[in-house]
Amino acid sequence: MATILETCRVPAPRGAAAEQSVPLTFFDIHWLHLHPIRQLLFYDYPCSKPHFLETIAPKLKESLSLSLRHYLPVAGDLIYPLNSEKKPEIRYVAGDSAVSLTIAESGSDFDVLIGNHARDADQFYEFVPQIDPVTDESVCQRVPVMALKVTLFPGRGICVGFANLHCLGDASSLAGFIQAWASISKLGGDEEFLTKQGESLPIVDRVVIKDPLGIDTIFWKVIGEVPLKSSSFPLPTNRVRATYVLRQADVKKLKDLVLAKKPGLVQVSSFVVTGVLCVDLLGEIWGAS
């Protein structure tokens, strides 16, 4: 079992914008009642508990705060109006908004967790952060859009867990935030990060998304009738988790197999043959069940 060492809220640094509101579009509204996205990143980084608490954890907090300067919605809350005439938005307010960060320690076998073999999926959930419950207010419901958890495996490695609402952004946006946090932590500040990767910062201005048919209004009239519920993941899941690795030689065999059956194809990409393999295997699994 993981032991919680600290729970804190990390705000954007002083000098960041005082307030920012990001209206949700029809791309976002559709996913409001879906469970949060949860992901874990494991880092092979042997270090002692004292070194982690005295050096690594403070550095992660500082770099997280600096990263939030450029990703303010990450520190914000989803505002879910009770009046369907108003539409939901992500709202950041300096002095009030922050990201929940949990620091923990685990005695679990790090090598088992990062292995490729089939293992009990339930053991991963203790490293996933829990987004704070939905808060009911007079005119709206409010819930944070992200939570973070960093777990130390003394002498072996570190796990960084993320949980975020779908409306916060797509996979590319979230990957950008993670990369920004990692880069700023490595560089010790955001000045060099801005020099090297400033052009990759997110665009939160929703004016660029055109909706002449009012699809967001159509979605919201239906979805807004259902109140938000706090997220949970009941255990046990009765599932296993495994990783399957396709090496270059394996991909080449797949391409050769496709070209042998379809010699007229000009090009067969690695992405296509891998995707077809996955779909084919899923079809076999569903057929067997």
PDB file of C-alpha atoms in Angstrom:
ATOM      1  CA  MET A   1       0.000   0.000   0.000  1.00  0.00           C
ATOM      2  CA  ALA A   2       1.140   3.532  -0.743  1.00  0.00           C
ATOM      3  CA  THR A   3       1.643   5.848   2.220  1.00  0.00           C
ATOM      4  CA  ILE A   4       0.694   9.502   1.733  1.00  0.00           C
ATOM      5  CA  LEU A   5       3.535  11.774   2.840  1.00  0.00           C
ATOM      6  CA  GLU A   6       2.042  15.134   1.873  1.00  0.00           C
ATOM      7  CA  THR A   7      -0.982  16.665   0.209  1.00  0.00           C
ATOM      8  CA  CYS A   8      -0.774  20.223  -1.071  1.00  0.00           C
ATOM      9  CA  ARG A   9      -2.158  22.649  -3.619  1.00  0.00           C
ATOM     10  CA  VAL A  10       0.276  24.138  -6.124  1.00  0.00           C
ATOM     11  CA  PRO A  11      -0.744  27.505  -7.639  1.00  0.00           C
ATOM     12  CA  ALA A  12       0.663  29.340 -10.622  1.00  0.00           C
ATOM     13  CA  PRO A  13       3.526  31.695  -9.651  1.00  0.00           C
ATOM     14  CA  ARG A  14       3.141  35.368  -8.875  1.00  0.00           C
ATOM     15  CA  GLY A  15       2.971  37.432 -12.021  1.00  0.00           C
ATOM     16  CA  ALA A  16       0.691  34.991 -13.830  1.00  0.00           C
ATOM     17  CA  ALA A  17      -2.596  36.253 -15.235  1.00  0.00           C
ATOM     18  CA  ALA A  18      -5.138  37.237 -12.585  1.00  0.00           C
ATOM     19  CA  GLU A  19      -7.995  35.369 -14.237  1.00  0.00           C
ATOM     20  CA  GLN A  20      -8.749  33.253 -17.278  1.00  0.00           C
ATOM     21  CA  SER A  21     -11.979  31.673 -18.491  1.00  0.00           C
ATOM     22  CA  VAL A  22     -12.094  29.103 -21.274  1.00  0.00           C
ATOM     23  CA  PRO A  23     -15.591  28.434 -22.677  1.00  0.00           C
ATOM     24  CA  LEU A  24     -16.221  24.831 -23.648  1.00  0.00           C
ATOM     25  CA  THR A  25     -16.967  24.040 -27.279  1.00  0.00           C
ATOM     26  CA  PHE A  26     -18.918  21.186 -28.831  1.00  0.00           C
ATOM     27  CA  PHE A  27     -15.642  19.247 -28.854  1.00  0.00           C
ATOM     28  CA  ASP A  28     -15.590  19.398 -25.025  1.00  0.00           C
ATOM     29  CA  ILE A  29     -19.233  19.411 -23.907  1.00  0.00           C
ATOM     30  CA  HIS A  30     -19.868  15.963 -25.327  1.00  0.00           C
ATOM     31  CA  TRP A  31     -17.450  14.392 -22.786  1.00  0.00           C
ATOM     32  CA  LEU A  32     -18.536  16.154 -19.587  1.00  0.00           C
ATOM     33  CA  HIS A  33     -20.039  13.073 -17.933  1.00  0.00           C
ATOM     34  CA  LEU A  34     -17.306  10.641 -18.940  1.00  0.00           C
ATOM     35  CA  HIS A  35     -14.877   9.391 -16.292  1.00  0.00           C
ATOM     36  CA  PRO A  36     -11.540  11.262 -15.987  1.00  0.00           C
ATOM     37  CA  ILE A  37      -8.515  10.328 -18.054  1.00  0.00           C
ATOM     38  CA  ARG A  38      -5.995   8.530 -15.842  1.00  0.00           C
ATOM     39  CA  GLN A  39      -2.386   7.847 -16.738  1.00  0.00           C
ATOM     40  CA  LEU A  40       0.796   6.804 -14.970  1.00  0.00           C
ATOM     41  CA  LEU A  41       4.376   7.553 -15.959  1.00  0.00           C
ATOM     42  CA  PHE A  42       7.090   5.434 -14.337  1.00  0.00           C
ATOM     43  CA  TYR A  43      10.664   6.724 -14.131  1.00  0.00           C
ATOM     44  CA  ASP A  44      13.620   4.467 -13.371  1.00  0.00           C
ATOM     45  CA  TYR A  45      15.283   6.855 -10.920  1.00  0.00           C
ATOM     46  CA  PRO A  46      16.871   5.230  -7.849  1.00  0.00           C
ATOM     47  CA  CYS A  47      17.016   7.645  -4.920  1.00  0.00           C
ATOM     48  CA  SER A  48      16.615   7.594  -1.156  1.00  0.00           C
ATOM     49  CA  LYS A  49      13.586   8.915   0.683  1.00  0.00           C
ATOM     50  CA  PRO A  50      15.538  11.820   2.301  1.00  0.00           C
ATOM     51  CA  HIS A  51      16.933  12.899  -1.090  1.00  0.00           C
ATOM     52  CA  PHE A  52      13.484  12.677  -2.636  1.00  0.00           C
ATOM     53  CA  LEU A  53      11.817  14.773   0.070  1.00  0.00           C
ATOM     54  CA  GLU A  54      14.611  17.334   0.359  1.00  0.00           C
ATOM     55  CA  THR A  55      15.496  17.761  -3.325  1.00  0.00           C
ATOM     56  CA  ILE A  56      13.208  16.061  -5.849  1.00  0.00           C
ATOM     57  CA  ALA A  57       9.781  16.881  -4.385  1.00  0.00           C
ATOM     58  CA  PRO A  58      10.503  20.622  -3.881  1.00  0.00           C
ATOM     59  CA  LYS A  59      11.900  20.825  -7.408  1.00  0.00           C
ATOM     60  CA  LEU A  60       8.801  19.145  -8.823  1.00  0.00           C
ATOM     61  CA  LYS A  61       6.543  21.600  -6.981  1.00  0.00           C
ATOM     62  CA  GLU A  62       8.507  24.632  -8.157  1.00  0.00           C
ATOM     63  CA  SER A  63       8.638  23.487 -11.784  1.00  0.00           C
ATOM     64  CA  LEU A  64       4.938  22.569 -11.666  1.00  0.00           C
ATOM     65  CA  SER A  65       4.092  26.085 -10.516  1.00  0.00           C
ATOM     66  CA  LEU A  66       6.160  27.602 -13.330  1.00  0.00           C
ATOM     67  CA  SER A  67       4.498  25.287 -15.845  1.00  0.00           C
ATOM     68  CA  LEU A  68       1.064  26.436 -14.713  1.00  0.00           C
ATOM     69  CA  ARG A  69       1.979  29.986 -15.735  1.00  0.00           C
ATOM     70  CA  HIS A  70       1.771  28.762 -19.338  1.00  0.00           C
ATOM     71  CA  TYR A  71      -1.089  26.281 -18.767  1.00  0.00           C
ATOM     72  CA  LEU A  72      -3.446  28.194 -16.478  1.00  0.00           C
ATOM     73  CA  PRO A  73      -6.555  26.087 -17.270  1.00  0.00           C
ATOM     74  CA  VAL A  74      -4.793  23.089 -15.700  1.00  0.00           C
ATOM     75  CA  ALA A  75      -5.081  24.847 -12.329  1.00  0.00           C
ATOM     76  CA  GLY A  76      -8.690  25.838 -12.928  1.00  0.00           C
ATOM     77  CA  ASP A  77     -12.114  24.412 -12.134  1.00  0.00           C
ATOM     78  CA  LEU A  78     -14.886  23.254 -14.392  1.00  0.00           C
ATOM     79  CA  ILE A  79     -17.856  25.566 -13.807  1.00  0.00           C
ATOM     80  CA  TYR A  80     -21.046  23.649 -14.591  1.00  0.00           C
ATOM     81  CA  PRO A  81     -24.079  26.012 -14.585  1.00  0.00           C
ATOM     82  CA  LEU A  82     -27.349  24.799 -13.108  1.00  0.00           C
ATOM     83  CA  ASN A  83     -29.132  27.142 -15.501  1.00  0.00           C
ATOM     84  CA  SER A  84     -28.955  25.632 -18.984  1.00  0.00           C
ATOM     85  CA  GLU A  85     -29.049  29.118 -20.519  1.00  0.00           C
ATOM     86  CA  LYS A  86     -25.432  29.527 -19.426  1.00  0.00           C
ATOM     87  CA  LYS A  87     -22.726  27.265 -20.790  1.00  0.00           C
ATOM     88  CA  PRO A  88     -19.914  25.501 -18.915  1.00  0.00           C
ATOM     89  CA  GLU A  89     -16.379  26.837 -18.810  1.00  0.00           C
ATOM     90  CA  ILE A  90     -12.999  26.228 -17.219  1.00  0.00           C
ATOM     91  CA  ARG A  91     -12.205  29.104 -14.869  1.00  0.00           C
ATOM     92  CA  TYR A  92      -8.891  30.095 -13.326  1.00  0.00           C
ATOM     93  CA  VAL A  93      -8.698  32.770 -10.620  1.00  0.00           C
ATOM     94  CA  ALA A  94      -5.377  33.776  -9.055  1.00  0.00           C
ATOM     95  CA  GLY A  95      -5.304  33.194  -5.311  1.00  0.00           C
ATOM     96  CA  ASP A  96      -8.089  30.628  -5.519  1.00  0.00           C
ATOM     97  CA  SER A  97      -7.106  28.160  -8.247  1.00  0.00           C
ATOM     98  CA  ALA A  98      -4.397  25.529  -7.813  1.00  0.00           C
ATOM     99  CA  VAL A  99      -3.592  21.920  -8.678  1.00  0.00           C
ATOM    100  CA  SER A 100      -3.913  19.227  -6.022  1.00  0.00           C
ATOM    101  CA  LEU A 101      -0.600  17.372  -5.624  1.00  0.00           C
ATOM    102  CA  THR A 102      -0.134  14.290  -3.453  1.00  0.00           C
ATOM    103  CA  ILE A 103       3.312  13.007  -2.471  1.00  0.00           C
ATOM    104  CA  ALA A 104       3.412   9.329  -1.502  1.00  0.00           C
ATOM    105  CA  GLU A 105       5.738   6.406  -0.842  1.00  0.00           C
ATOM    106  CA  SER A 106       5.214   2.775  -1.829  1.00  0.00           C
ATOM    107  CA  GLY A 107       6.845  -0.530  -0.987  1.00  0.00           C
ATOM    108  CA  SER A 108       5.391  -2.261  -4.048  1.00  0.00           C
ATOM    109  CA  ASP A 109       7.687  -4.044  -6.474  1.00  0.00           C
ATOM    110  CA  PHE A 110       8.624  -1.375  -9.023  1.00  0.00           C
ATOM    111  CA  ASP A 111       9.950  -3.933 -11.529  1.00  0.00           C
ATOM    112  CA  VAL A 112       6.668  -5.843 -11.518  1.00  0.00           C
ATOM    113  CA  LEU A 113       4.737  -2.647 -12.222  1.00  0.00           C
ATOM    114  CA  ILE A 114       6.902  -1.623 -15.178  1.00  0.00           C
ATOM    115  CA  GLY A 115       7.111  -5.123 -16.651  1.00  0.00           C
ATOM    116  CA  ASN A 116       5.423  -6.252 -19.847  1.00  0.00           C
ATOM    117  CA  HIS A 117       3.890  -9.434 -18.429  1.00  0.00           C
ATOM    118  CA  ALA A 118       0.247  -9.751 -17.408  1.00  0.00           C
ATOM    119  CA  ARG A 119      -0.334  -8.487 -13.865  1.00  0.00           C
ATOM    120  CA  ASP A 120      -3.300  -7.545 -11.693  1.00  0.00           C
ATOM    121  CA  ALA A 121      -4.623  -4.177 -12.890  1.00  0.00           C
ATOM    122  CA  ASP A 122      -5.955  -3.231  -9.457  1.00  0.00           C
ATOM    123  CA  GLN A 123      -2.480  -2.671  -8.013  1.00  0.00           C
ATOM    124  CA  PHE A 124      -1.976   0.382 -10.253  1.00  0.00           C
ATOM    125  CA  TYR A 125      -4.911   2.390  -8.913  1.00  0.00           C
ATOM    126  CA  GLU A 126      -3.259   3.404  -5.653  1.00  0.00           C
ATOM    127  CA  PHE A 127      -0.825   5.511  -7.711  1.00  0.00           C
ATOM    128  CA  VAL A 128      -3.631   7.349  -9.530  1.00  0.00           C
ATOM    129  CA  PRO A 129      -4.664  10.703  -7.993  1.00  0.00           C
ATOM    130  CA  GLN A 130      -8.268  11.308  -7.069  1.00  0.00           C
ATOM    131  CA  ILE A 131      -9.901  14.499  -8.340  1.00  0.00           C
ATOM    132  CA  ASP A 132     -11.647  16.375  -5.512  1.00  0.00           C
ATOM    133  CA  PRO A 133     -15.424  15.797  -5.253  1.00  0.00           C
ATOM    134  CA  VAL A 134     -17.919  17.993  -7.070  1.00  0.00           C
ATOM    135  CA  THR A 135     -18.919  21.069  -5.050  1.00  0.00           C
ATOM    136  CA  ASP A 136     -22.529  22.244  -5.234  1.00  0.00           C
ATOM    137  CA  GLU A 137     -23.015  26.021  -5.252  1.00  0.00           C
ATOM    138  CA  SER A 138     -26.104  28.188  -5.617  1.00  0.00           C
ATOM    139  CA  VAL A 139     -25.896  28.692  -9.373  1.00  0.00           C
ATOM    140  CA  CYS A 140     -23.426  26.042 -10.494  1.00  0.00           C
ATOM    141  CA  GLN A 141     -21.406  22.958  -9.713  1.00  0.00           C
ATOM    142  CA  ARG A 142     -17.631  23.182  -9.485  1.00  0.00           C
ATOM    143  CA  VAL A 143     -14.919  20.542  -9.799  1.00  0.00           C
ATOM    144  CA  PRO A 144     -11.134  20.709 -10.402  1.00  0.00           C
ATOM    145  CA  VAL A 145     -10.056  19.643 -13.871  1.00  0.00           C
ATOM    146  CA  MET A 146      -6.824  17.915 -12.803  1.00  0.00           C
ATOM    147  CA  ALA A 147      -5.083  16.200  -9.894  1.00  0.00           C
ATOM    148  CA  LEU A 148      -1.506  14.906  -9.635  1.00  0.00           C
ATOM    149  CA  LYS A 149       0.248  12.296  -7.514  1.00  0.00           C
ATOM    150  CA  VAL A 150       3.972  11.537  -7.238  1.00  0.00           C
ATOM    151  CA  THR A 151       4.914   8.224  -5.620  1.00  0.00           C
ATOM    152  CA  LEU A 152       8.424   7.266  -4.552  1.00  0.00           C
ATOM    153  CA  PHE A 153       9.669   3.691  -4.672  1.00  0.00           C
ATOM    154  CA  PRO A 154      12.758   4.119  -2.440  1.00  0.00           C
ATOM    155  CA  GLY A 155      15.970   3.105  -4.154  1.00  0.00           C
ATOM    156  CA  ARG A 156      14.171   2.165  -7.347  1.00  0.00           C
ATOM    157  CA  GLY A 157      12.060   4.800  -9.090  1.00  0.00           C
ATOM    158  CA  ILE A 158       9.253   7.350  -9.189  1.00  0.00           C
ATOM    159  CA  CYS A 159       5.709   7.255 -10.557  1.00  0.00           C
ATOM    160  CA  VAL A 160       3.862  10.393 -11.636  1.00  0.00           C
ATOM    161  CA  GLY A 161       0.107   9.951 -11.836  1.00  0.00           C
ATOM    162  CA  PHE A 162      -2.311  12.223 -13.683  1.00  0.00           C
ATOM    163  CA  ALA A 163      -6.101  12.436 -13.564  1.00  0.00           C
ATOM    164  CA  ASN A 164      -7.917  15.038 -15.639  1.00  0.00           C
ATOM    165  CA  LEU A 165     -11.349  15.752 -17.040  1.00  0.00           C
ATOM    166  CA  HIS A 166     -11.753  15.226 -20.772  1.00  0.00           C
ATOM    167  CA  CYS A 167     -12.813  18.849 -21.240  1.00  0.00           C
ATOM    168  CA  LEU A 168      -9.345  20.070 -20.209  1.00  0.00           C
ATOM    169  CA  GLY A 169      -7.826  19.204 -23.565  1.00  0.00           C
ATOM    170  CA  ASP A 170      -7.010  16.537 -26.094  1.00  0.00           C
ATOM    171  CA  ALA A 171      -4.079  14.121 -25.898  1.00  0.00           C
ATOM    172  CA  SER A 172      -1.741  16.536 -27.671  1.00  0.00           C
ATOM    173  CA  SER A 173      -2.522  19.364 -25.233  1.00  0.00           C
ATOM    174  CA  LEU A 174      -2.001  17.168 -22.174  1.00  0.00           C
ATOM    175  CA  ALA A 175       1.230  15.764 -23.593  1.00  0.00           C
ATOM    176  CA  GLY A 176       2.373  19.351 -24.108  1.00  0.00           C
ATOM    177  CA  PHE A 177       1.732  20.150 -20.448  1.00  0.00           C
ATOM    178  CA  ILE A 178       3.622  17.060 -19.290  1.00  0.00           C
ATOM    179  CA  GLN A 179       6.547  17.884 -21.577  1.00  0.00           C
ATOM    180  CA  ALA A 180       6.579  21.483 -20.350  1.00  0.00           C
ATOM    181  CA  TRP A 181       6.676  20.354 -16.716  1.00  0.00           C
ATOM    182  CA  ALA A 182       9.476  17.884 -17.472  1.00  0.00           C
ATOM    183  CA  SER A 183      11.503  20.448 -19.441  1.00  0.00           C
ATOM    184  CA  ILE A 184      11.133  23.216 -16.859  1.00  0.00           C
ATOM    185  CA  SER A 185      12.096  20.784 -14.100  1.00  0.00           C
ATOM    186  CA  LYS A 186      15.180  19.690 -16.035  1.00  0.00           C
ATOM    187  CA  LEU A 187      16.213  23.221 -17.027  1.00  0.00           C
ATOM    188  CA  GLY A 188      15.561  24.716 -13.592  1.00  0.00           C
ATOM    189  CA  GLY A 189      13.301  27.483 -14.920  1.00  0.00           C
ATOM    190  CA  ASP A 190      11.017  28.472 -17.767  1.00  0.00           C
ATOM    191  CA  GLU A 191      13.218  31.023 -19.549  1.00  0.00           C
ATOM    192  CA  GLU A 192      15.170  28.475 -21.591  1.00  0.00           C
ATOM    193  CA  PHE A 193      11.992  26.457 -22.078  1.00  0.00           C
ATOM    194  CA  LEU A 194      10.281  29.469 -23.663  1.00  0.00           C
ATOM    195  CA  THR A 195      13.279  30.036 -25.914  1.00  0.00           C
ATOM    196  CA  LYS A 196      13.280  26.464 -27.177  1.00  0.00           C
ATOM    197  CA  GLN A 197       9.600  25.522 -27.089  1.00  0.00           C
ATOM    198  CA  GLY A 198       7.677  28.781 -26.776  1.00  0.00           C
ATOM    199  CA  GLU A 199       5.974  28.256 -30.130  1.00  0.00           C
ATOM    200  CA  SER A 200       4.416  25.004 -28.887  1.00  0.00           C
ATOM    201  CA  LEU A 201       2.433  26.635 -26.072  1.00  0.00           C
ATOM    202  CA  PRO A 202      -1.334  25.995 -26.216  1.00  0.00           C
ATOM    203  CA  ILE A 203      -3.868  28.347 -27.767  1.00  0.00           C
ATOM    204  CA  VAL A 204      -6.865  28.680 -25.446  1.00  0.00           C
ATOM    205  CA  ASP A 205      -8.753  31.291 -27.465  1.00  0.00           C
ATOM    206  CA  ARG A 206     -11.923  29.456 -28.493  1.00  0.00           C
ATOM    207  CA  VAL A 207     -12.717  32.097 -31.120  1.00  0.00           C
ATOM    208  CA  VAL A 208     -10.704  30.010 -33.584  1.00  0.00           C
ATOM    209  CA  ILE A 209     -13.336  27.245 -33.338  1.00  0.00           C
ATOM    210  CA  LYS A 210     -16.282  28.106 -35.564  1.00  0.00           C
ATOM    211  CA  ASP A 211     -19.737  26.745 -34.741  1.00  0.00           C
ATOM    212  CA  PRO A 212     -22.219  28.387 -37.143  1.00  0.00           C
ATOM    213  CA  LEU A 213     -24.802  25.638 -36.547  1.00  0.00           C
ATOM    214  CA  GLY A 214     -24.768  26.058 -32.768  1.00  0.00           C
ATOM    215  CA  ILE A 215     -23.827  22.445 -32.089  1.00  0.00           C
ATOM    216  CA  ASP A 216     -22.545  23.349 -28.619  1.00  0.00           C
ATOM    217  CA  THR A 217     -26.005  24.664 -27.691  1.00  0.00           C
ATOM    218  CA  ILE A 218     -27.670  21.485 -28.953  1.00  0.00           C
ATOM    219  CA  PHE A 219     -25.290  19.306 -26.927  1.00  0.00           C
ATOM    220  CA  TRP A 220     -25.615  21.443 -23.801  1.00  0.00           C
ATOM    221  CA  LYS A 221     -29.423  21.374 -23.794  1.00  0.00           C
ATOM    222  CA  VAL A 222     -29.255  17.593 -23.407  1.00  0.00           C
ATOM    223  CA  ILE A 223     -26.110  17.150 -21.313  1.00  0.00           C
ATOM    224  CA  GLY A 224     -26.880  20.079 -19.002  1.00  0.00           C
ATOM    225  CA  GLU A 225     -30.002  18.292 -17.760  1.00  0.00           C
ATOM    226  CA  VAL A 226     -27.810  15.771 -15.933  1.00  0.00           C
ATOM    227  CA  PRO A 227     -25.916  16.986 -12.828  1.00  0.00           C
ATOM    228  CA  LEU A 228     -22.222  16.285 -12.435  1.00  0.00           C
ATOM    229  CA  LYS A 229     -21.153  13.356 -10.273  1.00  0.00           C
ATOM    230  CA  SER A 230     -17.853  12.887  -8.474  1.00  0.00           C
ATOM    231  CA  SER A 231     -15.552  10.362 -10.132  1.00  0.00           C
ATOM    232  CA  SER A 232     -14.621   7.008  -8.635  1.00  0.00           C
ATOM    233  CA  PHE A 233     -13.132   3.709  -9.724  1.00  0.00           C
ATOM    234  CA  PRO A 234     -14.655   0.795  -7.820  1.00  0.00           C
ATOM    235  CA  LEU A 235     -12.367  -2.137  -7.118  1.00  0.00           C
ATOM    236  CA  PRO A 236     -11.793  -4.935  -7.855  1.00  0.00           C
ATOM    237  CA  THR A 237     -11.820  -4.559 -11.621  1.00  0.00           C
ATOM    238  CA  ASN A 238     -11.114  -8.272 -12.219  1.00  0.00           C
ATOM    239  CA  ARG A 239      -8.739  -7.298 -15.015  1.00  0.00           C
ATOM    240  CA  VAL A 240      -5.104  -7.747 -15.896  1.00  0.00           C
ATOM    241  CA  ARG A 241      -2.755  -5.357 -17.636  1.00  0.00           C
ATOM    242  CA  ALA A 242      -0.041  -6.349 -20.097  1.00  0.00           C
ATOM    243  CA  THR A 243       2.252  -4.609 -22.576  1.00  0.00           C
ATOM    244  CA  TYR A 244       2.946  -5.995 -26.027  1.00  0.00           C
ATOM    245  CA  VAL A 245       6.078  -4.818 -27.805  1.00  0.00           C
ATOM    246  CA  LEU A 246       6.412  -4.723 -31.591  1.00  0.00           C
ATOM    247  CA  ARG A 247      10.041  -4.484 -32.612  1.00  0.00           C
ATOM    248  CA  GLN A 248      11.291  -3.268 -35.975  1.00  0.00           C
ATOM    249  CA  ALA A 249      11.647  -6.826 -37.267  1.00  0.00           C
ATOM    250  CA  ASP A 250       8.052  -7.593 -36.258  1.00  0.00           C
ATOM    251  CA  VAL A 251       6.740  -4.523 -38.074  1.00  0.00           C
ATOM    252  CA  LYS A 252       8.695  -5.491 -41.193  1.00  0.00           C
ATOM    253  CA  LYS A 253       7.109  -8.954 -41.174  1.00  0.00           C
ATOM    254  CA  LEU A 254       3.668  -7.366 -40.965  1.00  0.00           C
ATOM    255  CA  LYS A 255       4.441  -5.053 -43.882  1.00  0.00           C
ATOM    256  CA  ASP A 256       5.766  -7.949 -45.970  1.00  0.00           C
ATOM    257  CA  LEU A 257       2.609  -9.936 -45.210  1.00  0.00           C
ATOM    258  CA  VAL A 258       0.388  -7.069 -46.364  1.00  0.00           C
ATOM    259  CA  LEU A 259       2.419  -6.451 -49.520  1.00  0.00           C
ATOM    260  CA  ALA A 260       2.359 -10.155 -50.361  1.00  0.00           C
ATOM    261  CA  LYS A 261      -1.438 -10.071 -50.353  1.00  0.00           C
ATOM    262  CA  LYS A 262      -1.744  -6.567 -51.840  1.00  0.00           C
ATOM    263  CA  PRO A 263       1.283  -6.116 -54.141  1.00  0.00           C
ATOM    264  CA  GLY A 264      -0.279  -3.077 -55.765  1.00  0.00           C
ATOM    265  CA  LEU A 265       0.058  -0.919 -52.652  1.00  0.00           C
ATOM    266  CA  VAL A 266       2.649   1.820 -53.055  1.00  0.00           C
ATOM    267  CA  GLN A 267       3.332   2.355 -49.360  1.00  0.00           C
ATOM    268  CA  VAL A 268       2.401   0.620 -46.116  1.00  0.00           C
ATOM    269  CA  SER A 269       3.161   2.570 -42.957  1.00  0.00           C
ATOM    270  CA  SER A 270       4.108   1.156 -39.560  1.00  0.00           C
ATOM    271  CA  PHE A 271       1.090   2.904 -38.052  1.00  0.00           C
ATOM    272  CA  VAL A 272      -1.328   1.236 -40.452  1.00  0.00           C
ATOM    273  CA  VAL A 273      -0.063  -2.328 -40.002  1.00  0.00           C
ATOM    274  CA  THR A 274       0.073  -1.921 -36.221  1.00  0.00           C
ATOM    275  CA  GLY A 275      -3.452  -0.530 -36.126  1.00  0.00           C
ATOM    276  CA  VAL A 276      -4.792  -3.333 -38.305  1.00  0.00           C
ATOM    277  CA  LEU A 277      -3.121  -5.924 -36.075  1.00  0.00           C
ATOM    278  CA  CYS A 278      -4.712  -4.426 -32.952  1.00  0.00           C
ATOM    279  CA  VAL A 279      -8.169  -4.287 -34.533  1.00  0.00           C
ATOM    280  CA  ASP A 280      -7.826  -7.865 -35.763  1.00  0.00           C
ATOM    281  CA  LEU A 281      -6.806  -9.130 -32.315  1.00  0.00           C
ATOM    282  CA  LEU A 282      -9.648  -7.222 -30.642  1.00  0.00           C
ATOM    283  CA  GLY A 283     -12.047  -8.816 -33.093  1.00  0.00           C
ATOM    284  CA  GLU A 284     -10.791 -12.271 -32.134  1.00  0.00           C
ATOM    285  CA  ILE A 285     -11.132 -11.473 -28.418  1.00  0.00           C
ATOM    286  CA  TRP A 286     -14.675 -10.152 -28.780  1.00  0.00           C
ATOM    287  CA  GLY A 287     -15.592 -13.119 -30.951  1.00  0.00           C
ATOM    288  CA  ALA A 288     -14.282 -15.555 -28.360  1.00  0.00           C
ATOM    289  CA  SER A 289     -16.207 -13.859 -25.565  1.00  0.00           C
TER     290      SER A 289
END
